[in-house]
PDB file of C-alpha atoms and ligand atoms in Angstrom:
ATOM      1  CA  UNK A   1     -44.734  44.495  73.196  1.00  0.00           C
ATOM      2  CA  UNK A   2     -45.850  46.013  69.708  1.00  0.00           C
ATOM      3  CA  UNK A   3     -42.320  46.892  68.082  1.00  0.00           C
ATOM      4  CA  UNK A   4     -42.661  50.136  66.630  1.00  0.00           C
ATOM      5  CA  UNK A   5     -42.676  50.970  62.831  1.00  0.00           C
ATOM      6  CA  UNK A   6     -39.521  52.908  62.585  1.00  0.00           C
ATOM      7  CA  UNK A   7     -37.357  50.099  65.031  1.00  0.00           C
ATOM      8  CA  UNK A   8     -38.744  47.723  62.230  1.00  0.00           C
ATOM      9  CA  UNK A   9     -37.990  49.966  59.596  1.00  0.00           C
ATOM     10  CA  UNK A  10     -34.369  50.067  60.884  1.00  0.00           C
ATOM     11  CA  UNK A  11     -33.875  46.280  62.016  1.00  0.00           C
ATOM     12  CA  UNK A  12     -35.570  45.732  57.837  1.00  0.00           C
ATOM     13  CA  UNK A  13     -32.159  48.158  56.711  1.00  0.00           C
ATOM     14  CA  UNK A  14     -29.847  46.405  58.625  1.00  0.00           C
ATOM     15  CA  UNK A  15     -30.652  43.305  57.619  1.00  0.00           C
ATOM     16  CA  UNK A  16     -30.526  43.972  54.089  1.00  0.00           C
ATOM     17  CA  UNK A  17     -26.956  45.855  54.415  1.00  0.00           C
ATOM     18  CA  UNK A  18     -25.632  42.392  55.950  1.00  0.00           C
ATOM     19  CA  UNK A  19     -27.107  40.183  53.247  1.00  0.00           C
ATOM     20  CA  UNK A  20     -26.194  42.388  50.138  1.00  0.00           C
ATOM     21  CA  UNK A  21     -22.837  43.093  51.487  1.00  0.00           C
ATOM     22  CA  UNK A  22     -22.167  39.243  52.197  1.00  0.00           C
ATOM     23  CA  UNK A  23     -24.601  37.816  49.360  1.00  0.00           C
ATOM     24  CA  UNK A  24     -24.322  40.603  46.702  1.00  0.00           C
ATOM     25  CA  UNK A  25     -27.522  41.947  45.635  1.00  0.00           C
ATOM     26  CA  UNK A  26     -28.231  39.231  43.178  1.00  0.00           C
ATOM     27  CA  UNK A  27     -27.677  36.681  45.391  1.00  0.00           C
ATOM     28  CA  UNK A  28     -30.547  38.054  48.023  1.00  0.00           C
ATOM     29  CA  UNK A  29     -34.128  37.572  47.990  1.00  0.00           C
ATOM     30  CA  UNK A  30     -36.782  39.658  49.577  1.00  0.00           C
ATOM     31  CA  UNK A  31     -37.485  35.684  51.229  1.00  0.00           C
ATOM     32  CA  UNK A  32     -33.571  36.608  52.822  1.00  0.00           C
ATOM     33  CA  UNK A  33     -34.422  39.924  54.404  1.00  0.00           C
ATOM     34  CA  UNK A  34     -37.553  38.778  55.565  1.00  0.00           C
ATOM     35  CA  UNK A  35     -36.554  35.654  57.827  1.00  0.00           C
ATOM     36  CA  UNK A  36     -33.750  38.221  58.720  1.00  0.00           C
ATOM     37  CA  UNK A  37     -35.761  40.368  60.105  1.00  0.00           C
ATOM     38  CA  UNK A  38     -37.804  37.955  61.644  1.00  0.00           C
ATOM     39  CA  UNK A  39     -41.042  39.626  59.849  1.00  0.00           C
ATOM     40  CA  UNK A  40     -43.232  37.971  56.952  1.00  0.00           C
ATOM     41  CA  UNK A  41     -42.309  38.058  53.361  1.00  0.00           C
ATOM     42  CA  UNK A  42     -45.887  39.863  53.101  1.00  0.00           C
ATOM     43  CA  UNK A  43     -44.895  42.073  55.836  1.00  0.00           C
ATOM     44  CA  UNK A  44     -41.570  42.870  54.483  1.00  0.00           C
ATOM     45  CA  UNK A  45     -43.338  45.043  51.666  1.00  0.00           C
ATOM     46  CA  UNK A  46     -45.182  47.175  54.072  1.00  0.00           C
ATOM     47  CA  UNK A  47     -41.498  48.640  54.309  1.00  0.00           C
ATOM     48  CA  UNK A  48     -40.724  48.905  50.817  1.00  0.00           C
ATOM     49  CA  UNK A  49     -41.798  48.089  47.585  1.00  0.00           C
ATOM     50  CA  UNK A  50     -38.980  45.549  45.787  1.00  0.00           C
ATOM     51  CA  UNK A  51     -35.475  44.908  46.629  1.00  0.00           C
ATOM     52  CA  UNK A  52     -34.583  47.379  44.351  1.00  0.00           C
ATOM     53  CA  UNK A  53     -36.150  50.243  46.047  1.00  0.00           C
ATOM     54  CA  UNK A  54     -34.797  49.001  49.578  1.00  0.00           C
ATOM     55  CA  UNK A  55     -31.214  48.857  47.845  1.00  0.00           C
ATOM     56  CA  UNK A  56     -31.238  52.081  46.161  1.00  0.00           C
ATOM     57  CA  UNK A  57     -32.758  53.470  49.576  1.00  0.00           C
ATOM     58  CA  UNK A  58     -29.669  52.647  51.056  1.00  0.00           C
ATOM     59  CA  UNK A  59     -26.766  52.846  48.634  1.00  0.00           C
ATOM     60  CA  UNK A  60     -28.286  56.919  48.685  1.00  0.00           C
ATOM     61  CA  UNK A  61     -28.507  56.975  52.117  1.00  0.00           C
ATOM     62  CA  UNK A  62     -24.729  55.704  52.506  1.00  0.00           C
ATOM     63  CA  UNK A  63     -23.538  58.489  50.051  1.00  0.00           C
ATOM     64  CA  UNK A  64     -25.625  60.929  51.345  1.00  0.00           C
ATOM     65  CA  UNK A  65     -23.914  60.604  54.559  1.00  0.00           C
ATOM     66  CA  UNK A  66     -20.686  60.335  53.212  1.00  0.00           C
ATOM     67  CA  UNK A  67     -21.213  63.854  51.231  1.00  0.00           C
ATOM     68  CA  UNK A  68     -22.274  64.930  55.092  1.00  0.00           C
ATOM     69  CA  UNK A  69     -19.328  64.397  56.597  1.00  0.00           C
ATOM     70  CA  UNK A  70     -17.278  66.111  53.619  1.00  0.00           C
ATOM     71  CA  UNK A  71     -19.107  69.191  53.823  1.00  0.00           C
ATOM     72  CA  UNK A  72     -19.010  69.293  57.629  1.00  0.00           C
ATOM     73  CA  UNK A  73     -14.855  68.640  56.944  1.00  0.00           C
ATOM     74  CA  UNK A  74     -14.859  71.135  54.446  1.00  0.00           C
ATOM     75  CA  UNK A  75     -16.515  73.794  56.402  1.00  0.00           C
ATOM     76  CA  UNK A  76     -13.802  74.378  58.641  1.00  0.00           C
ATOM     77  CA  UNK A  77     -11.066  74.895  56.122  1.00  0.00           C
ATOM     78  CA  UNK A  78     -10.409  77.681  53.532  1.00  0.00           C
ATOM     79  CA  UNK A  79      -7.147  76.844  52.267  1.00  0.00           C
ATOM     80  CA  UNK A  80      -7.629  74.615  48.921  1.00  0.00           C
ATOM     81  CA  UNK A  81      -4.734  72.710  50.303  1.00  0.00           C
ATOM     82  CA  UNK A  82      -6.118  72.053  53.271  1.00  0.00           C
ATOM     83  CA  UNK A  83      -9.591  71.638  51.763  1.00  0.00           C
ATOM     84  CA  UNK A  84      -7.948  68.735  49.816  1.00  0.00           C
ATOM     85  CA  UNK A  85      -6.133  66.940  52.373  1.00  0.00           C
ATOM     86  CA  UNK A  86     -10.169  67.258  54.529  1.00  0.00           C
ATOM     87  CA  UNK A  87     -11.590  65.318  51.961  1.00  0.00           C
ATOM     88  CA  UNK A  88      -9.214  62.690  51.088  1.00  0.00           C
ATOM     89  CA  UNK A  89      -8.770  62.125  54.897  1.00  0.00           C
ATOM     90  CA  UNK A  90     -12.315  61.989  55.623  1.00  0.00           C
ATOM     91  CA  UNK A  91     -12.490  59.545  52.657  1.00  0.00           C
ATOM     92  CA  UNK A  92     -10.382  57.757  53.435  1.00  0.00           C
ATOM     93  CA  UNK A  93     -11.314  57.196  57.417  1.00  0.00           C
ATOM     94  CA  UNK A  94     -15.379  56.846  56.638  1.00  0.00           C
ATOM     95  CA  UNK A  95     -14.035  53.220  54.426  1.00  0.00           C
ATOM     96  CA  UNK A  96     -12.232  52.153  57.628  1.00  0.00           C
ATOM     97  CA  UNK A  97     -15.418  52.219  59.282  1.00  0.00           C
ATOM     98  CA  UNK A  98     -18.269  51.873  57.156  1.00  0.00           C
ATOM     99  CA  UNK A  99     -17.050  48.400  55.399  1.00  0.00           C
ATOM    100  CA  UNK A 100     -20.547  47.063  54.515  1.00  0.00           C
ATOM    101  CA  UNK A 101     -22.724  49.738  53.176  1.00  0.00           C
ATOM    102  CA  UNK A 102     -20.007  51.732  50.637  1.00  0.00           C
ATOM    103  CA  UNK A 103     -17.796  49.037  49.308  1.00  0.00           C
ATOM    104  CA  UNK A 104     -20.531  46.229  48.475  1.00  0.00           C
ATOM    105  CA  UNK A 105     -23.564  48.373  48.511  1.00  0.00           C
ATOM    106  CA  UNK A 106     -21.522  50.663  46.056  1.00  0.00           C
ATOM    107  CA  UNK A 107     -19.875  48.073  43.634  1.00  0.00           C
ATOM    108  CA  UNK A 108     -23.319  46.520  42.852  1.00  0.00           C
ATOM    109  CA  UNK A 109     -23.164  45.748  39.004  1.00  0.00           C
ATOM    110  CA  UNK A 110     -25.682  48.300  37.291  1.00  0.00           C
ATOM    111  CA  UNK A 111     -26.598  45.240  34.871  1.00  0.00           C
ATOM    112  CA  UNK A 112     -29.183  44.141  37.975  1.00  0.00           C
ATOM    113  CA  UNK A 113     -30.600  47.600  38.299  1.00  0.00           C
ATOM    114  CA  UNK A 114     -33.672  48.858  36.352  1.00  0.00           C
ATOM    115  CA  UNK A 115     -32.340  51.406  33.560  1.00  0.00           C
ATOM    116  CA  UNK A 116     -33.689  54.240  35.381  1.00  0.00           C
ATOM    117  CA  UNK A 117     -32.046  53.012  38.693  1.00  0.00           C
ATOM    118  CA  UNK A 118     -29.219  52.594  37.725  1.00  0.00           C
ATOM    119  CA  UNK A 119     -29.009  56.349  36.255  1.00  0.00           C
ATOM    120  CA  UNK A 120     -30.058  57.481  39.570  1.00  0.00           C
ATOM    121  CA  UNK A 121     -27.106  55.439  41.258  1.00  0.00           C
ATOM    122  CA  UNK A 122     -24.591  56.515  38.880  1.00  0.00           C
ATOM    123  CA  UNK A 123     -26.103  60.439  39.365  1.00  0.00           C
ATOM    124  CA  UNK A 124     -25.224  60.607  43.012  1.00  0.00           C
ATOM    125  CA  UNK A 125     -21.654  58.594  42.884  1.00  0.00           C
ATOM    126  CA  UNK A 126     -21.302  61.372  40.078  1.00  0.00           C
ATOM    127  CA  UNK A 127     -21.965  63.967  42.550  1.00  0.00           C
ATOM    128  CA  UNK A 128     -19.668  62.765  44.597  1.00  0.00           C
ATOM    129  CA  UNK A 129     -16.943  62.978  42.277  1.00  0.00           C
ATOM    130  CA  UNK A 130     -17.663  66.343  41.432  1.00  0.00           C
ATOM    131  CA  UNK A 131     -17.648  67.558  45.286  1.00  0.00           C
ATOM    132  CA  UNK A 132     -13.722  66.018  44.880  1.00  0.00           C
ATOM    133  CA  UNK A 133     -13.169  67.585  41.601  1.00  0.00           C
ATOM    134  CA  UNK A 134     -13.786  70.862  42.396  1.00  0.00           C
ATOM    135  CA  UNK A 135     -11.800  70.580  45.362  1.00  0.00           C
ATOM    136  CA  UNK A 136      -9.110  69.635  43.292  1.00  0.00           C
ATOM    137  CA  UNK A 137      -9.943  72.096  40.902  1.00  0.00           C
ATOM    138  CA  UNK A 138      -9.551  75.101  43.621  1.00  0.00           C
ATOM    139  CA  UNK A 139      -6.406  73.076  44.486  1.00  0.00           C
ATOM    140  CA  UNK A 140      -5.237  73.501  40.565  1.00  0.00           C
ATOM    141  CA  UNK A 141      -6.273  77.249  40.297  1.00  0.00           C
ATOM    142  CA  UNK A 142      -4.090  78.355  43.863  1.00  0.00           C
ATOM    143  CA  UNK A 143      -0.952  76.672  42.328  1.00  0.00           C
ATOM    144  CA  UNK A 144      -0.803  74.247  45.317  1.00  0.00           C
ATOM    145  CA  UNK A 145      -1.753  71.200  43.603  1.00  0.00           C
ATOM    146  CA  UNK A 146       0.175  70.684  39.694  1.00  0.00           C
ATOM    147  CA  UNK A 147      -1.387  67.981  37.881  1.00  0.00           C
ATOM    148  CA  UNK A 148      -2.793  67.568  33.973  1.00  0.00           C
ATOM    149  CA  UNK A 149      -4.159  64.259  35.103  1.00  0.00           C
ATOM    150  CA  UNK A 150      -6.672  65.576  37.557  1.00  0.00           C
ATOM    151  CA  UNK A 151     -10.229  63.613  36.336  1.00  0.00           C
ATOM    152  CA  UNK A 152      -7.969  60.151  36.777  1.00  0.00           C
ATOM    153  CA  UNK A 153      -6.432  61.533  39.822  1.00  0.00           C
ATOM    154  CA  UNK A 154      -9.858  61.901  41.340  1.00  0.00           C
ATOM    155  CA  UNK A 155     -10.935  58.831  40.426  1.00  0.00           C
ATOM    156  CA  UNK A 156      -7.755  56.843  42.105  1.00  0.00           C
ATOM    157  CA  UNK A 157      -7.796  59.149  45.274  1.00  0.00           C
ATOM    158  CA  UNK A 158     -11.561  57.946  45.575  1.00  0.00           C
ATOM    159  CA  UNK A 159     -10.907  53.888  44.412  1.00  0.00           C
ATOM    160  CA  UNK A 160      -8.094  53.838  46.519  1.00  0.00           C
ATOM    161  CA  UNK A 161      -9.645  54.820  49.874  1.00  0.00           C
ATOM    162  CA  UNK A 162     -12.484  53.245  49.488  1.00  0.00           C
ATOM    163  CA  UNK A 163     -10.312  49.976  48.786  1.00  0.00           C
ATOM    164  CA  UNK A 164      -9.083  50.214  52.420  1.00  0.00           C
ATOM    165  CA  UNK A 165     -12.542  48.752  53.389  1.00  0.00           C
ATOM    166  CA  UNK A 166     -11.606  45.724  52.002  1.00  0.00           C
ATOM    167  CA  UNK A 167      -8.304  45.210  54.266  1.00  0.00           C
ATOM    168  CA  UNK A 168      -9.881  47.589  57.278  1.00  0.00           C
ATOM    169  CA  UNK A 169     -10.684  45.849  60.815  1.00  0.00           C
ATOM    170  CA  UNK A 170     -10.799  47.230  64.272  1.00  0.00           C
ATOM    171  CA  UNK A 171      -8.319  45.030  65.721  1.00  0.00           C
ATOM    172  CA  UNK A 172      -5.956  46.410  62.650  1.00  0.00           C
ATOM    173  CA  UNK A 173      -2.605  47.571  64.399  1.00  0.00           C
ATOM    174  CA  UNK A 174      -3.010  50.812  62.341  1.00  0.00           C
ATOM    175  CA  UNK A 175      -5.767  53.163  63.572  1.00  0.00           C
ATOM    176  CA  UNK A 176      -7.954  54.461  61.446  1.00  0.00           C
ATOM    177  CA  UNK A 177      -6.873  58.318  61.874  1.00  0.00           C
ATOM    178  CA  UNK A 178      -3.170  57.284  60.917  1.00  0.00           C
ATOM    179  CA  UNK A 179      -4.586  55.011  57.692  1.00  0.00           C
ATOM    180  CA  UNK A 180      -6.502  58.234  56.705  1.00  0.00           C
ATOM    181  CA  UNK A 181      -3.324  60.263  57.151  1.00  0.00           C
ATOM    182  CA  UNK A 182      -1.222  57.918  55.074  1.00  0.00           C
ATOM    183  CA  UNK A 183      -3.517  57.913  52.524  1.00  0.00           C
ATOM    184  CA  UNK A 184      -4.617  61.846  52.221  1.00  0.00           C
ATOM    185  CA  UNK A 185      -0.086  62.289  51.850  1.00  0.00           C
ATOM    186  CA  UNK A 186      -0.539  59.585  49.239  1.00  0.00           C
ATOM    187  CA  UNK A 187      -3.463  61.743  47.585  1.00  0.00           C
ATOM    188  CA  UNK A 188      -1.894  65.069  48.043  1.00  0.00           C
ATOM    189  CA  UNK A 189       1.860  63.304  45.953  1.00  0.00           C
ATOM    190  CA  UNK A 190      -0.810  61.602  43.045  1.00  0.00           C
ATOM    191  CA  UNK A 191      -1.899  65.525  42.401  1.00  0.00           C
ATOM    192  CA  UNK A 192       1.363  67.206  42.588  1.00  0.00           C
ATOM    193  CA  UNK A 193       1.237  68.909  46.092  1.00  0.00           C
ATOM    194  CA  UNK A 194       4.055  71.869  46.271  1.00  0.00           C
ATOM    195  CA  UNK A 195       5.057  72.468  49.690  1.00  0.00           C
ATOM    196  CA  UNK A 196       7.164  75.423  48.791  1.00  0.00           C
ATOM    197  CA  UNK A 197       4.217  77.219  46.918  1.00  0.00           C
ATOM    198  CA  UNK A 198       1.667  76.529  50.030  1.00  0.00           C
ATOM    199  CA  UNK A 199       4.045  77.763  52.624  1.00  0.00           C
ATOM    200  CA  UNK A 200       4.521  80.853  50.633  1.00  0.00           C
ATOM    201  CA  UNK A 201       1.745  81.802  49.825  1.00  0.00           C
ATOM    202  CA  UNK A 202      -1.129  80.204  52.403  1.00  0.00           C
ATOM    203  CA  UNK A 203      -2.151  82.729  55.246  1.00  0.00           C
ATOM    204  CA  UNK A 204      -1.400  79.842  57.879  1.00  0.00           C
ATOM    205  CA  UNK A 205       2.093  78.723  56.191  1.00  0.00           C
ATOM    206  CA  UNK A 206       3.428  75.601  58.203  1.00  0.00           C
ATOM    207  CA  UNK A 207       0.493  75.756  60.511  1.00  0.00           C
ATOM    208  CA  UNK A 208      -2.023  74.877  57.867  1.00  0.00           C
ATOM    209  CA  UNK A 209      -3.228  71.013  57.999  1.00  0.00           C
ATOM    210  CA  UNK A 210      -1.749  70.591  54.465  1.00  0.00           C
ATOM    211  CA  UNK A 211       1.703  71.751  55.677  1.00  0.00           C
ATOM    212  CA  UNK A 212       1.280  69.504  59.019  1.00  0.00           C
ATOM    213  CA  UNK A 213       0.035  66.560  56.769  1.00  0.00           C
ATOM    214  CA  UNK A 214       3.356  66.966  54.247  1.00  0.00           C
ATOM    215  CA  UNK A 215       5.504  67.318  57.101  1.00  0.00           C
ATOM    216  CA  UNK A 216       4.091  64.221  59.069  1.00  0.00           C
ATOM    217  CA  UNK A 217       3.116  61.698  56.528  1.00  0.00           C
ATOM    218  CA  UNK A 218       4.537  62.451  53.043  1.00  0.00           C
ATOM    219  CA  UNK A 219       5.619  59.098  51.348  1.00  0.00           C
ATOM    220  CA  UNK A 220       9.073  58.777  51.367  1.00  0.00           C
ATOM    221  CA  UNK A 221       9.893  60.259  54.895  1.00  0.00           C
TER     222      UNK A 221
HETATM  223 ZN1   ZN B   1      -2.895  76.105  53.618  1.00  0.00          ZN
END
């Protein structure tokens, strides 16, 4: 049975997500994904042009999904409270369950890229971090979130969750919703969540996810 181009195309990803994230990038040859994939090394470039292009193919893939699932979160919340807690929960659950392609795809070193690669790698992991800042940032402008450390808070919300895929299996006693919950409390204390000033002042008060969130899962309780 002729195997179609787009099953290949797939079975060619795959392969390449397992030997990068268990390799590292430097440490696998095209020679690798080929006898992976069960294909020829001639074959192999009938799907892409150089391990570079395969990689960067799907290090943007895995943040492009990643920015899917935030804006899907964020669609259903107008609060910036609750618009924070979305993301860092989503964040935080997506690195229970995508292990392979964001933690090893994403801590590549740049120093193997091509210049202009590289660029294009740091560009979208930049966009990412701006979809959290300005989250924060509405956060910060409502009153509900008080911190002058906001670019490093970003940036330590976002290390640690996706740090979790390091320690993260299935069989973990913790699921991953009550991880993500732990973590977006932990997120909402490192920018200065006030409970009092959400209550009074967001339209759903104590009904609001960030309330719930605080109530449920706020270190220290
Ligand atoms: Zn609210």
């Amino acid at each position: 049975m002729a195997t179609d181009k787009s099953d290949m195309s797939l079975k060619v990803r795959e392969a390449a997500v397992e030997l990068f994230s268990r390799q590292g990038y430097d440490g696998t040859s095209m020679r690798d994904i080929a006898k992976r994939s069960n294909i020829s090394v001639a074959n192999l470039y009938n799907y892409t042009d150089s391990k570079e292009t395969l990689f960067w193919t799907l290090m943007k893939a895995a943040v492009e999904d990643l920015m899917h699932e935030q804006r899907e979160a964020l669609s259903h919340e107008t609060c910036s409270a609750a618009r924070f807690v979305v993301f860092a929960y989503t964040h935080a659950k997506h690195h229970t369950t995508h292990a392979r392609e964001v933690v090893r795809l994403g801590n590549t070193p740049m120093e193997s890229l091509s210049p202009d690669r590289a660029d294009k790698v740091r560009a979208v992991r930049d966009e990412y971090e701006g979809m959290f800042r300005a989250v924060i940032g509405e956060g910060l402008k409502d009153d509900f979130l008080k911190t002058d450390h906001y670019v490093l808070a970003n940036r330590a919300i976002l290390q640690m969750g996706v740090g979790i895929s390091l320690w993260f299996h299935p069989e973990e006693v913790l699921t991953s919703e009550s991880v993500a919950n732990v973590y977006a409390a932990f997120a909402m204390a490192i920018v200065g969540y006030d409970s009092d000033a959400h209550d009074r002042t967001c339209a759903a008060g104590t009904e609001c996810v960030a309330a719930t969130t605080w109530m449920k899962w706020a270190p220290g309780r």
